[in-house]
Coordinates of C-alpha atoms and ligand atoms in Angstrom, one line a residue:
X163 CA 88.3 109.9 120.9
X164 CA 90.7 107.5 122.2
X165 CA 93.3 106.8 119.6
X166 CA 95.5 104.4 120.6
X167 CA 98.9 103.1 118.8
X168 CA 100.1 99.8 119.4
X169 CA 104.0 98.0 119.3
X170 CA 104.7 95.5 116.5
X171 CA 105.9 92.7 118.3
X172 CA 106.0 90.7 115.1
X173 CA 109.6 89.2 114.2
X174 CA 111.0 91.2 111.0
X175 CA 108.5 94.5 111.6
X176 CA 109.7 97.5 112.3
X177 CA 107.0 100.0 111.1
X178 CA 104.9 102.0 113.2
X179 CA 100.9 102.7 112.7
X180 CA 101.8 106.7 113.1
X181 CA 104.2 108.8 113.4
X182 CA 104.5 112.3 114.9
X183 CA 103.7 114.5 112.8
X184 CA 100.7 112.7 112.0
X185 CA 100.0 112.2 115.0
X186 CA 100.0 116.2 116.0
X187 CA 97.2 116.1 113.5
X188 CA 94.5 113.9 115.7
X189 CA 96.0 115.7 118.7
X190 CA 94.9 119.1 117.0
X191 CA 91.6 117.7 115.7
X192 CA 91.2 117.3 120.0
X193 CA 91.8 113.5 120.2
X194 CA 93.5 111.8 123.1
X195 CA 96.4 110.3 121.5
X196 CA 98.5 107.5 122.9
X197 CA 101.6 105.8 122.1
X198 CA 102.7 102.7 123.5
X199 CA 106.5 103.0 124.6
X200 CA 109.0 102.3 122.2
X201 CA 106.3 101.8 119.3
X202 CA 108.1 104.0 117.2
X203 CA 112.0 103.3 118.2
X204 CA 112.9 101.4 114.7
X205 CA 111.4 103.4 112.7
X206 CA 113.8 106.3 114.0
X207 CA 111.2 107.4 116.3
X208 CA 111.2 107.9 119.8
X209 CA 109.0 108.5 122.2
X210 CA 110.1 111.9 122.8
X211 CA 109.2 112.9 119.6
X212 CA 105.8 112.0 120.2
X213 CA 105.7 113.4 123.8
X214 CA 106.4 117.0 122.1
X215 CA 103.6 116.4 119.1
X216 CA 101.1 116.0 122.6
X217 CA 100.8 112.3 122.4
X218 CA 100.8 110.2 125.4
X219 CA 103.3 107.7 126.2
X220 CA 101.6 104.7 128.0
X221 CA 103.9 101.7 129.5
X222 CA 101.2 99.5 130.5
X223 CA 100.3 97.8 127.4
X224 CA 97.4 95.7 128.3
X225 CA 95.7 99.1 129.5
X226 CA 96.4 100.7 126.2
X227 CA 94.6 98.0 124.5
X228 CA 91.9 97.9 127.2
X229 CA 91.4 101.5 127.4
X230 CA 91.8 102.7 123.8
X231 CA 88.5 103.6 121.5
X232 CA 90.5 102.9 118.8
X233 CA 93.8 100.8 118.1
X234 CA 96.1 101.4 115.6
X235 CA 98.5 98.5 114.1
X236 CA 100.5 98.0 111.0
X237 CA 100.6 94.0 110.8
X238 CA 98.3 91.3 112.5
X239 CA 97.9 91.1 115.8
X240 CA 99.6 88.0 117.4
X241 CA 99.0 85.3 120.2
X242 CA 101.6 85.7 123.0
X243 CA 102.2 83.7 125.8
X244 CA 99.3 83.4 127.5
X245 CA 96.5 85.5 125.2
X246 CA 95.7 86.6 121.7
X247 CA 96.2 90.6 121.8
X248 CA 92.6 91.2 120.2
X249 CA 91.2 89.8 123.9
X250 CA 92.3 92.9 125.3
X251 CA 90.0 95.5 123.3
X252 CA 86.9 95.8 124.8
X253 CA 83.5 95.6 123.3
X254 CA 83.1 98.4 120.8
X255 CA 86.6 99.0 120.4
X256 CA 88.0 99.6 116.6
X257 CA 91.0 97.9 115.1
X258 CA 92.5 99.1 112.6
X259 CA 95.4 97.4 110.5
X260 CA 96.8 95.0 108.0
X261 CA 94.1 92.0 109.0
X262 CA 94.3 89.4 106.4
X263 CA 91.4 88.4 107.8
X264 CA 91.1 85.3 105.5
X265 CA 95.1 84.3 106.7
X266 CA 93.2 84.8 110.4
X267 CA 90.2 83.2 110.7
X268 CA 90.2 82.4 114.3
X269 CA 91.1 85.6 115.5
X270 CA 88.3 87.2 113.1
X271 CA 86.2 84.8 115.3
X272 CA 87.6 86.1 118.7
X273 CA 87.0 90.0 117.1
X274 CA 83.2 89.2 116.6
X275 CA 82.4 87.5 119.7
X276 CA 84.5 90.3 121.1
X277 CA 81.7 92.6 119.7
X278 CA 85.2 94.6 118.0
X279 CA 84.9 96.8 114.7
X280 CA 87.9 95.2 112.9
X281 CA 89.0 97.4 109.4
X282 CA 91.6 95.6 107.1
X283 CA 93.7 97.9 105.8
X284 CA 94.1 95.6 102.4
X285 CA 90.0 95.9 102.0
X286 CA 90.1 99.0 101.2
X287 CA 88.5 99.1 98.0
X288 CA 91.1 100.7 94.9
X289 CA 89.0 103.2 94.4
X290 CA 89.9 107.1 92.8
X291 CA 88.3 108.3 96.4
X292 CA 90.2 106.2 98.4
X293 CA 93.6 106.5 97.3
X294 CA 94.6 108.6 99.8
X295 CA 93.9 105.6 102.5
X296 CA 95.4 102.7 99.8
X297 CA 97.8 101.4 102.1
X298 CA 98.7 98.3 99.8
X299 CA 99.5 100.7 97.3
X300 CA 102.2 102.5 99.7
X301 CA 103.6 100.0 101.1
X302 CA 104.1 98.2 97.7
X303 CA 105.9 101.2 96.2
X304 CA 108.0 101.0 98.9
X305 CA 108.6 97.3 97.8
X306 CA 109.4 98.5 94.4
X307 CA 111.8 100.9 95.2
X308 CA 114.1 98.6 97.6
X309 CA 113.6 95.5 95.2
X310 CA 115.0 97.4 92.7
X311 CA 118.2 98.1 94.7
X312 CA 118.8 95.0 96.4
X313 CA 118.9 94.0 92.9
X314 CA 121.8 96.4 91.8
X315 CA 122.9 95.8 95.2
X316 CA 123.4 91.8 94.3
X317 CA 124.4 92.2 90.5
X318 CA 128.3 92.9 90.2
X319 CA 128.1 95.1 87.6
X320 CA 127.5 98.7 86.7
X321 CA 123.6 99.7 85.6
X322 CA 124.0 102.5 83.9
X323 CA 126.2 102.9 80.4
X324 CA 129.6 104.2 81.3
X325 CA 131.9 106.4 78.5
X326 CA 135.5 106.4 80.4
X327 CA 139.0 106.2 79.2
X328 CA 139.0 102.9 80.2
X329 CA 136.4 101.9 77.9
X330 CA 132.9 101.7 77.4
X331 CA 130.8 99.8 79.6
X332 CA 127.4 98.6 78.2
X333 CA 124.3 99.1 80.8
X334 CA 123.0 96.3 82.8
X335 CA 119.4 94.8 81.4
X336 CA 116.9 94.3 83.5
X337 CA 113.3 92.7 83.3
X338 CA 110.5 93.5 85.5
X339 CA 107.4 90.8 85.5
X340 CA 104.3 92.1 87.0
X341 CA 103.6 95.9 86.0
X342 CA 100.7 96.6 89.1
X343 CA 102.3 99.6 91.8
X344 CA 105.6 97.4 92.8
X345 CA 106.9 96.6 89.4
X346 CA 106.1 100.4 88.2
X347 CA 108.2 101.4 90.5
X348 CA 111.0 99.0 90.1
X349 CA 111.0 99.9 86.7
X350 CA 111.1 103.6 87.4
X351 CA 114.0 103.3 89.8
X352 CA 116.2 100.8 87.3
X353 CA 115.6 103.7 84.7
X354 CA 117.2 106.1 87.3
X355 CA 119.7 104.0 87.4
X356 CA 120.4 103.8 84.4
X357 CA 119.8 100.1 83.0
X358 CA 117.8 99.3 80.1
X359 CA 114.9 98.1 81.0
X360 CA 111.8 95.8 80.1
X361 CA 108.3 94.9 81.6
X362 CA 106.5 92.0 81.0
X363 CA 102.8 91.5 82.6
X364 CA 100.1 89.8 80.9
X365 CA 97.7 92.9 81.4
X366 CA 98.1 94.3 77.9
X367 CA 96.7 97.8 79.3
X368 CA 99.7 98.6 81.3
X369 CA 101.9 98.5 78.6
X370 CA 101.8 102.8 78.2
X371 CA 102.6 103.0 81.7
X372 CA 105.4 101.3 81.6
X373 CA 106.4 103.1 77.8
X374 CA 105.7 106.1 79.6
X375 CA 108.6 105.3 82.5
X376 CA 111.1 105.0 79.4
X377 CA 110.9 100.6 79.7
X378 CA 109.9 98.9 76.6
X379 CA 106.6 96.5 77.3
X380 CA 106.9 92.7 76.6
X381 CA 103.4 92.0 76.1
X382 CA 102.0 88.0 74.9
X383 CA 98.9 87.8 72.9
X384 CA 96.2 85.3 74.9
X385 CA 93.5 83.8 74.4
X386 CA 91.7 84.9 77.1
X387 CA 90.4 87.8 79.0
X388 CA 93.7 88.4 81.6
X389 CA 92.1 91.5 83.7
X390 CA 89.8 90.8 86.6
X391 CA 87.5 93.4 88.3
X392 CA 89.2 96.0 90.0
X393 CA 92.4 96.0 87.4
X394 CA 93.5 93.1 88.7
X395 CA 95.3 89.7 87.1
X396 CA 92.5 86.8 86.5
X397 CA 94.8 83.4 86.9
X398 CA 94.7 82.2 83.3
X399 CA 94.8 78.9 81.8
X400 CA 97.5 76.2 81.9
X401 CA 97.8 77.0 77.8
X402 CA 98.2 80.3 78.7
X403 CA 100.5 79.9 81.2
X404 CA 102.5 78.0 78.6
X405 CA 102.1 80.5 76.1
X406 CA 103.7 83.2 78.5
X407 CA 106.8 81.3 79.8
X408 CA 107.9 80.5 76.0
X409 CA 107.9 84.7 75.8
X410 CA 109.3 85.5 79.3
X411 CA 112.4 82.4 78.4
X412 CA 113.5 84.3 75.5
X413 CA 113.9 87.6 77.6
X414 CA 114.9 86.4 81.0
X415 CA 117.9 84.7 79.2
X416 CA 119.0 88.3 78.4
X417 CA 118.6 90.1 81.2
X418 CA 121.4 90.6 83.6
X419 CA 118.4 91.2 86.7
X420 CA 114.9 90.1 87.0
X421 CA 112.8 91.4 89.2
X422 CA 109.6 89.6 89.8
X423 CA 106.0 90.9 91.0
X424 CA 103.5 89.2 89.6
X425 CA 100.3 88.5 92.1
X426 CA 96.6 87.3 91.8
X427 CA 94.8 88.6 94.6
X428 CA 93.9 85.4 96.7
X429 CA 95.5 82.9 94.8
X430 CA 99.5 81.9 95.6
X431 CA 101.7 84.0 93.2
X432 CA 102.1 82.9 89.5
X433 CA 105.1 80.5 89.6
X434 CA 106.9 82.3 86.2
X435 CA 110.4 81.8 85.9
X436 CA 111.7 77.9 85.8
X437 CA 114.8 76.1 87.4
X438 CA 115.4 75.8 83.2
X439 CA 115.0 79.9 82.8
X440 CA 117.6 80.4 85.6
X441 CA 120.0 78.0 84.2
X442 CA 119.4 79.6 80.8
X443 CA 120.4 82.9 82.8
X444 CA 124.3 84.3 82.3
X445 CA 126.3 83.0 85.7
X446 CA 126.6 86.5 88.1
X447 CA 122.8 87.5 87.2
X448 CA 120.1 88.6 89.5
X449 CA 116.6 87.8 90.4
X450 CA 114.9 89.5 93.3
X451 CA 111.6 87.5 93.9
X452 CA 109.5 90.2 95.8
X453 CA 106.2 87.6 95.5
X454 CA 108.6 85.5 98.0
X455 CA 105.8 85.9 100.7
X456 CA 103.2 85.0 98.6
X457 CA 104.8 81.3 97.4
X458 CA 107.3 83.2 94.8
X459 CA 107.1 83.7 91.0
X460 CA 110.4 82.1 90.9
X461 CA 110.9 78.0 91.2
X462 CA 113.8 78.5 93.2
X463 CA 112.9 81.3 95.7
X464 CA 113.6 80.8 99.5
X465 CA 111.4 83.2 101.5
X466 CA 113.4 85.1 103.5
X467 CA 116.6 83.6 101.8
X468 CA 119.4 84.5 99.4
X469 CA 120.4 81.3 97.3
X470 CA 122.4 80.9 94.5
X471 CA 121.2 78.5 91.6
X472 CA 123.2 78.1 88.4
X473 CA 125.2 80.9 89.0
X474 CA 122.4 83.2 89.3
X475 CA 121.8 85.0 92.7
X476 CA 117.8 84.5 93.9
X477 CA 116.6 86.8 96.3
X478 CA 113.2 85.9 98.4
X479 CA 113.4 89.0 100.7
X480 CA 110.5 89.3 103.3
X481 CA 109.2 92.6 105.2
X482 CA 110.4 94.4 102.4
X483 CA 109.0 97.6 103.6
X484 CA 110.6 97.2 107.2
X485 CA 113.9 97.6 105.4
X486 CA 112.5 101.3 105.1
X487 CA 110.2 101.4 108.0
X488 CA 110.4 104.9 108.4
X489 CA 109.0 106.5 105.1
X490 CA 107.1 103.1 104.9
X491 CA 105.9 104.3 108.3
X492 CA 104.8 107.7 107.0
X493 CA 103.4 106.6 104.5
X494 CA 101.5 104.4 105.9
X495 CA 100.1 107.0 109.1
X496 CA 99.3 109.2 106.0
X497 CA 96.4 106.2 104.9
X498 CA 95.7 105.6 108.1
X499 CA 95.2 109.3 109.1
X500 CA 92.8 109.5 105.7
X501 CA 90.9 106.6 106.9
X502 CA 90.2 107.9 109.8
X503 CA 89.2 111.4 108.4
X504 CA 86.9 109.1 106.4
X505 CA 85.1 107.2 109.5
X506 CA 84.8 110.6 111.8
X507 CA 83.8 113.4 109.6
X508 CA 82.9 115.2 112.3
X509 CA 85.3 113.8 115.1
X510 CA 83.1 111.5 116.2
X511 CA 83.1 107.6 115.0
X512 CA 80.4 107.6 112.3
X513 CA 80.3 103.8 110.3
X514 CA 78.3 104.2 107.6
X515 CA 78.0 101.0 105.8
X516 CA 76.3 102.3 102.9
X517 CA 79.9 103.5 102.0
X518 CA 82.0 101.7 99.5
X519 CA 84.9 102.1 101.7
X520 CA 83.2 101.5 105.4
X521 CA 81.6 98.3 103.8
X522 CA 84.4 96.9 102.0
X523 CA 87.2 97.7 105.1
X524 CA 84.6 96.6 107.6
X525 CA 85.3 92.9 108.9
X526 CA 83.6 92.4 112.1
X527 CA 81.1 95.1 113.6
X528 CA 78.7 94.4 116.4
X529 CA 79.8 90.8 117.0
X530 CA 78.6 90.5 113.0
X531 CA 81.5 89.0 110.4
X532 CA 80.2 91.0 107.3
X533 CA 81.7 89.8 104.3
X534 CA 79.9 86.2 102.8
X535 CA 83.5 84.7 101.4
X536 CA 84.8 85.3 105.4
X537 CA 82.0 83.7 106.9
X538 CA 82.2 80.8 104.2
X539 CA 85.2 80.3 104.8
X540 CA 85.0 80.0 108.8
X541 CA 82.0 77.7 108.0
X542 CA 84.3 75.3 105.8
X543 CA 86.8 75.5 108.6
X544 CA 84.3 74.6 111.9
X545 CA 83.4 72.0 109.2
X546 CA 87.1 70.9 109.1
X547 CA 87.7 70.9 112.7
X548 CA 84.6 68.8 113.4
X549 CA 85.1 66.1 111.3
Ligands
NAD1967 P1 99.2 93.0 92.1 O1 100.1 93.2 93.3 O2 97.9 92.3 92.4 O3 99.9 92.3 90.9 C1 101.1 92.8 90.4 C2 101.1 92.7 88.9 O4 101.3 91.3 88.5 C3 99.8 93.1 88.2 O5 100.1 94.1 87.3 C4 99.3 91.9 87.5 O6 98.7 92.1 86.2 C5 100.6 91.1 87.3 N1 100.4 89.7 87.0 C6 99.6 88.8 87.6 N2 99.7 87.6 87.1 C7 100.7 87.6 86.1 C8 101.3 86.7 85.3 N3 100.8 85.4 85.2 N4 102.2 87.2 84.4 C9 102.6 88.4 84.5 N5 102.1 89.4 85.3 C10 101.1 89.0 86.1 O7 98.8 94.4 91.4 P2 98.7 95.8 92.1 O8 99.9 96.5 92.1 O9 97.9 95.7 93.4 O10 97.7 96.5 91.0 C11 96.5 95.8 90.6 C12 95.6 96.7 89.9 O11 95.0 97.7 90.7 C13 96.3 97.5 88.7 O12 95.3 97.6 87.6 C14 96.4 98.9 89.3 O13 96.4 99.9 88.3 C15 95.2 99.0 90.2 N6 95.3 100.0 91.2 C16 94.3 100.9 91.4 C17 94.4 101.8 92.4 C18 93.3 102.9 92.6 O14 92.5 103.0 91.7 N7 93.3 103.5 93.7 C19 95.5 101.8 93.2 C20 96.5 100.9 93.1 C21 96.4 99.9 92.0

């Protein structure tokens, strides 16, 4: 096959689909691998490095994406100047990437009628068999990891406990909201160094995870079922709501850094932590909102932005994973290089939509849209347009 790896044009991204050594891999397994110029240069990757794993540096981009079987992207594709970059694949092509196909319904549109097989990377289901391909899961430890040390970065203060002869110094505190991949690892990396540190998230069952990092859990007794299918957050109640911000006041008062994760797949992030919480914060505190791209758990967060409110700094950072891009990168090529193990078994492309992972990835295939909510949702929007 064809395997083609595109340049992220986007502003702020600096990952690349795959990187060499992954790419030796498909070269070995006897695919044509290509690299569009320069694809790899801020991750710390240039082409040459790829020349000697056997891929193929192309110039001509619109012939990559024309000629490719199968196109390789980290974020969406984009509109330029004077086309959408999905118009170049031809019929039967496969895209693979970050789609948010829901954030993109016209271009899901354009794949369809472009008869393209489209797989989201964020649909892959969180299943025990596909966590080798859980690119949301990679890219948000990642997330975790650098939140955590823009944090200390930002706070003026040691983390860990120091003994010296001049004087003890006590350890920073920090909180953590949201216990799901990001905050587990933001907790693990404050513990490393050195802070005290608690987790709040209103999914009671992650509470021995986080005992198990060496965090203490600040759990709130609702009401009402908090977990949703898959593991994930259900959106509770106003009351609940409520319930949870009296708990997370008394706490975020304390801590010298919060770092907030907290997410509800589909829905804009929890908003968590009030302009009355940050003033209730010591002046020289820290909150790193890494739900900034997803409206913020924080009531002051500027995506993209550092502000300072009441004395505490607020951090909204964006394309957190670009501020790593090359593990972030390797990572990534890992899933993607799992995926595509998944879909050609035998080297060849073979979709088998009875598969959990096929079906739920799947977007468009054979100028089909195969997922109800998507198709609903382009219905409502013709619907929109029309009136
Ligand atoms: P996420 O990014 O959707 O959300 C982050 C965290 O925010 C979650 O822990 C969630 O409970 C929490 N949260 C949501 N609303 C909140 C609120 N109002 N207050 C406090 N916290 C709130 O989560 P994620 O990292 O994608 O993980 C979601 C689930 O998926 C978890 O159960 C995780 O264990 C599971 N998971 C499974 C696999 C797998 O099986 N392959 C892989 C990764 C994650």
């Amino acid at each position: 096959m064809r395997i083609a790896v595109a340049k992220e044009v986007r502003e702020g991204e600096r990952r690349v689909a795959l990187v060499p050594d992954i790419a030796a891999q498909l070269v070995n397994a006897g695919h044509d691998v290509w690299l569009q110029s320069g694809a790899g240069l801020k991750a710390s990757f240039p082409d040459a490095a790829y020349a000697e794993a056997g891929v193929t540096i192309i110039t001509d981009c619109a012939w990559l994406w024309h000629e490719t079987d199968i196109l390789l992207k980290v974020g969406v594709p984009i509109e330029r100047c004077d086309h959408h970059e999905v118009e170049r694949l031809r019929p039967g092509a496969v895209l693979i990437g970050f789609l948010n196909p829901m954030g993109n319904l016209a271009m899901v549109q354009q794949l369809a009628s472009g008869q393209v097989t489209a797989l989201s990377m964020e649909w892959i289901p969180r299943l025990s068999r596909a966590q080798s391909m859980d690119a949301l899961s990679s890219q948000a430890t990642v997330m975790g990891y650098k939140g955590a040390l823009l944090a200390a970065d930002a706070l003026g203060k040691f983390l860990p406990m120091l003994t010296t002869a001049a004087g003890t110094v006590a350890p920073a505190k920090v909180l953590v909201i949201g216990a799901g991949v990001a905050g587990l690892m933001a907790i693990a990396t404050a513990r490393r160094l050195g802070a005290v540190v608690e987790a709040f998230d209103i999914r009671p069952a992650v509470r021995e995870e986080v005992q198990s990092l060496g965090a203490s859990f600040v759990g709130v007794e609702l009401e009402e079922e908090t977990a949703a299918e898959g593991g994930y957050a259900k959106d509770v109640s106003a009351a609940s709501r409520q319930r949870e911000q009296e708990v997370l006041h008394e706490h975020i008062q304390r801590a010298d850094i919060v770092i907030t994760t907290a997410q509800v797949p589909g829905k804009r992030a929890p908003l968590l932590v009030s302009e009355d919480m940050v003033a209730a914060m010591q002046p020289g505190s820290v909150i790193v909102d890494l739900a900034a791209e997803q409206g913020g758990n924080c009531a002051g967060t500027e995506p993209g932005k550092t502000i300072v409110q009441h004395g505490v700094t607020i951090l909204g950072p964006c394309h957190l994973p670009s501020m790593m891009p090359a593990p972030a990168s390797q990572m990534y090529a890992k899933n993607i290089m799992a995926l595509l193990r998944h879909l050609m078994p035998d080297g060849e492309l073979n979709l088998d939509f009875e598969d959990d992972i096929t079906h739920g990835a799947c977007v468009t295939h054979a100028g089909e849209i195969r997922h109800e909510p998507l198709r609903h949702a382009l219905m409502a929007n013709a619907e929109e347009v029309s009136r």
